[in-house]
Amino acid sequence: MPTEQPADRGGPSGSGADLHLELRGPGGKRDRLMRALREAIASGRLAPGTRLPPYRGLARDLGLALNTVGDAYGELVAEGWLTARQGSGTRVARRSTPLPAERPSRAAPPRRRPELDLRPTSPDASRFPRTAWIAATRRALHAAPHDAFAVPDPRGRPELRLALTEYLARARGVRTAPHRIVVCAGTAGALHLLGLALPGTIAVEAYGLGVHRAFFETGGRRTVPLPVDGRGAVVEELAGAGADAVLLTPAHQFPTGATLHPERRAAVVDWARAGGGLVIEDDYDGEFRYDRQPVGAVQGLDPERVVYLGSASKSLSVALRIGWMALPERLVPDVLAVKGPREMWSTSTDQLTLADFLTRGAFDRHVRLMRRVYLHRRDLLVRTLAERAPHVSVSGIAAGLHAVLTLPPGTEADTVRAAARQGLAVDGLAQHRHPDSPVPPTDGLVVGFGGLPDHAFAEALSALCSALPPP
Amino acid sequence: MPTEQPADRGGPSGSGADLHLELRGPGGKRDRLMRALREAIASGRLAPGTRLPPYRGLARDLGLALNTVGDAYGELVAEGWLTARQGSGTRVARRSTPLPAERPSRAAPPRRRPELDLRPTSPDASRFPRTAWIAATRRALHAAPHDAFAVPDPRGRPELRLALTEYLARARGVRTAPHRIVVCAGTAGALHLLGLALPGTIAVEAYGLGVHRAFFETGGRRTVPLPVDGRGAVVEELAGAGADAVLLTPAHQFPTGATLHPERRAAVVDWARAGGGLVIEDDYDGEFRYDRQPVGAVQGLDPERVVYLGSASKSLSVALRIGWMALPERLVPDVLAVKGPREMWSTSTDQLTLADFLTRGAFDRHVRLMRRVYLHRRDLLVRTLAERAPHVSVSGIAAGLHAVLTLPPGTEADTVRAAARQGLAVDGLAQHRHPDSPVPPTDGLVVGFGGLPDHAFAEALSALCSALPPP
C-alpha cells in the first residue's frame, strides 16, 4: 500500500493516530463523532480532499465500535461532508472554495430598552394574569375536540367566535354573530387583510398609527387624512374627500385622546349609507373608560356599514397576537377569500384559551382590575402635572391608556430629546402625523400610563416633568 | 302641554304606557333597558324621530329607579341612538335612510370536511400532546420575565432561539446561533418575510406548494421551475437558470418524496458560493426518517449560503403557527428590517411554551413516539397496496408523512374523482405542478398518512385501493 496518498494535504489527518477528535456534547457516541468530524471540516482543520483514516483504524484509536465509526462515515457521506470511492478511501468532500472558519458566536448587542418608557405601546406587562391564563389553557386544551389541532379554519375557532359574540354585545354594544367574526393576528393582522380585501381610497385620521395606515398604502395607493379636533375626527369633511372607507378610533382617538362626538357617530354612519362607504372602527382600548360606562361601539348603529376591530393587545398583552373583526355580512366572503383556505397566522392555543377566558368571566375581572389600576395612574399623572407643570394642559384623560400633553409651539422635539437625556422614552405627536395632513401640526406629547409597573411610573412622571419646557 | 307632538310617528311609543320593552339578557337593569331600546330602534319598532317617554314616566312604568332610566337615556344619547334637546325631549335619532330590520342570525353552512382525508396537510391531530403542552405552558409562563408580555422582540423570544439553536444542532445538524434565528408564523410566515426581503428571481422545484411559490411571485415577479427526479431537484440546471436563490425541500421533496442526493447537496452549495446565490431549505418533515437516522440539513454545509426553515407544523400541529429561520449572518438585518420594530404575528405564549417543550426533551419524546406511529402506517400503506394494487408503485416512503403513488398516464383526475365519490379526499400531483414546468406532467397521488387517527386510516386505505385504476 503506497504511503503517499495522492492529493493528501498532510497535516494532522495523515493517519488515524494523528486525527485528534474531541468527542463531546449531547447524544450517543456516533452523534459525538459526527459532530467532531463536521467541526473539524468546517473549521478547515480537515481540508478538502483530505483522506480520513480507514474506519477500522479510527475505531481502534478512539475505542469505538466498528459499526459506530462505519455508520458515522456513511452518514457524513450521505450529508455531503465526505466522499467515498472505491480505491480512493473516504475523503473530505472537495468544494470550489474552501469552507470558512467557524465564526465565533457573537452575542448580538442586547436591544436596549430605555430605562423608563412612557410610550403608549403596551399595557402593564407585570400584570398579565398568568395564573388565570394558565388555568384557562389547561381547561381549554383538555376540552378541545381533536380538530382543534388539525388544519385550522380561517374564520378562527368557533369557541372563540361564539365567546366574542356574547362578550362584544354585552361589553361594547357590538351587534354580530359567530359567522360574521374573523379572528386575526391583532389589529395589524386585521388591517393587513382589509388592505388586501378593500378596494379604493381609505381616509384615515390625520393623527394615527403610521404602521396601520401603511396597510392601505401598498402598491401606490394613498390614504386621505381627515382632520381631528376635540370632538374626534372631523367626519363632516368625508363628503368631499372621495374616500371609499374611513379608519377611525371613535372611543378614544389615537393619539389625541378625543372621543368621537355623538353627532359625528351618527353622521359617519349616514355618510357610509349615503354613498356605499365603509367605516372601520378600531376599538383598541374601548374597555377603559374612567368617567362613565364605556361608550358603546359605533358598529352597533349599523352592522352592515361598520367593520369593528378589537384585540387583546391593550386589555391583556401586546405579546398575544390575537384580534377580531366583526364584519358586515357581505364582506365576510371577501375577507375569507384574501385569507385563503386555512388560518396561517393565529395559533389555535391562544384562541381556545381566550374563549375560555372570556366565557368564564376572567377577562371581565381582569379588565375591571386594570381599569382601577390605570385610573389611579391617570389621576397621578394629572395631579403631578397640576403640581409641577400647571402650564401644560392634559387632554384625552377620560379613557384609555394614554393622554396628551399640549406643548408650546416648536418645543416638541426639544422636549422629547430632554426626556431621552433622562433615560425616558416618550412619543411626540409629530411621529403620528399623516404626511399629507392639511392642518398645521400641533406640538404635544403622547404619554402612556399603561406600560410601566407602579413603582417605575412615579419615577417616570418625575423625569417627564423635568423635561417639560418651563412656563 | 300639546298632545300632538310634531313629527311623531304615532304607534306604540306615543306615551310611556304604550312602549313595550322586554328587559332581559345579561347585565344589570340599566344594561337590559339599553339593550331593549337599541333593539326596538334597530328593528324599526321605534322609528327615527319618535319621541321617547320622559324618563320619569318610563321609570314609573317599568318599576325602575329614576337614575337607571336617566342613565340609560344619557348613554344612548352619547352613543348616537337618541338625541336630546331642550323643549324637544328625547327622540330616536334621525337618519337619512331607515334602519334595516335586524336580520335573523344565519348559521353559516358548516365547512364540510370529507369523511376520510388522505391529503398531506396535517400530522395526526388526535395525537397532539395536550398534557405535556399544558405542563410546558404552566412552567414557561410562571418562569417568564415580565418583559415576555411587553412589546415583543421581532427576532422572537430569546428562550426559544436558544432552545432551537441547541435542538437544531443536535437533531438536524444545523449550525446557527440565537442571534441568527428569527421566529415566524410557520413556514408560510418565513417565506412571506423572505419574499419581501430577497430581491431577484427565485427558482423553485417544479413540483411544490403553490402557496409557498406565491410569496415570491408578488408584484410581477416570476419563479423559475427546476425539474425534480428520483434524486430530488435537478440542481445541475441552476447554472443556466438565472436565479438568485432556490427554494428546496432536500430531506423529503414535497410532493414527490425524493431525498436530495448527496452530490446534489454539495453541488447546490457550490452553485450558491460560485455566484453569490442563496439556498432556502424547507425542512418541513426532516425529523421523520424511517430507514436510517435523519439526514442532516444542507445548511450545515454552509450556514452563510443557506437559509434553514423549520416549523412545528408536522411534528406537533398545523394549528400552532410557529416556525423558525436560521439565517446567514448578513441576512439577519434585512429580514428584521422587513419585519419591523416589533413582532406582529407570533404569540409569545406559544414561543415560551415551545422553548420549554424543546429544552425538557418533550419534543424529542413526542417525535420519537410519532415516528413509530407513522412508520407503522407507512408499512400498512405499502403492504395494503402490495396486496390490493401491486401494479401501482409507491415512492418517497423512506421519510416524512406522505408518499407518492405513480399512476398510469392520464388517470390521475379520474382517480381523484373516484376517491371523492367514496368520501375520500386525496391530492393529485397536478395541483402541485409549477405552471411553467418544462417537464411533461407525471400522473400520481400524494398520499398523506399523518392526518388520520389509526382506526380511520385503514378504512381510508381501503377506499383508496378501490379508487385506483385497474391493472
PDB file of C-alpha atoms in Angstrom, chain B residues 5-14 44-51 91-95 97-98:
ATOM      1  CA  GLN B   5     -96.047  66.191  19.107  1.00  0.00           C
ATOM      2  CA  PRO B   6     -94.546  67.456  15.864  1.00  0.00           C
ATOM      3  CA  ALA B   7     -93.194  64.696  13.655  1.00  0.00           C
ATOM      4  CA  ASP B   8     -94.363  61.986  15.956  1.00  0.00           C
ATOM      5  CA  ARG B   9     -94.818  58.813  14.051  1.00  0.00           C
ATOM      6  CA  GLY B  10     -97.513  57.645  16.401  1.00  0.00           C
ATOM      7  CA  GLY B  11     -97.653  53.994  17.069  1.00  0.00           C
ATOM      8  CA  PRO B  12     -96.557  52.308  20.208  1.00  0.00           C
ATOM      9  CA  SER B  13     -94.252  54.965  21.509  1.00  0.00           C
ATOM     10  CA  GLY B  14     -96.708  57.842  21.990  1.00  0.00           C
ATOM     11  CA  GLY B  44     -87.756  49.817  13.353  1.00  0.00           C
ATOM     12  CA  ARG B  45     -90.261  49.475  16.136  1.00  0.00           C
ATOM     13  CA  LEU B  46     -89.170  52.872  17.355  1.00  0.00           C
ATOM     14  CA  ALA B  47     -88.914  54.912  14.207  1.00  0.00           C
ATOM     15  CA  PRO B  48     -86.473  57.769  13.654  1.00  0.00           C
ATOM     16  CA  GLY B  49     -87.745  60.975  15.188  1.00  0.00           C
ATOM     17  CA  THR B  50     -90.046  59.203  17.612  1.00  0.00           C
ATOM     18  CA  ARG B  51     -90.200  60.887  20.945  1.00  0.00           C
ATOM     19  CA  ARG B  91     -86.089  61.295  20.492  1.00  0.00           C
ATOM     20  CA  VAL B  92     -84.859  58.479  18.356  1.00  0.00           C
ATOM     21  CA  ALA B  93     -82.057  59.916  16.246  1.00  0.00           C
ATOM     22  CA  ARG B  94     -82.942  60.628  12.639  1.00  0.00           C
ATOM     23  CA  ARG B  95     -81.025  59.088   9.782  1.00  0.00           C
ATOM     24  CA  THR B  97     -82.447  56.194   5.485  1.00  0.00           C
ATOM     25  CA  PRO B  98     -84.379  53.979   7.861  1.00  0.00           C
TER      26      PRO B  98
END
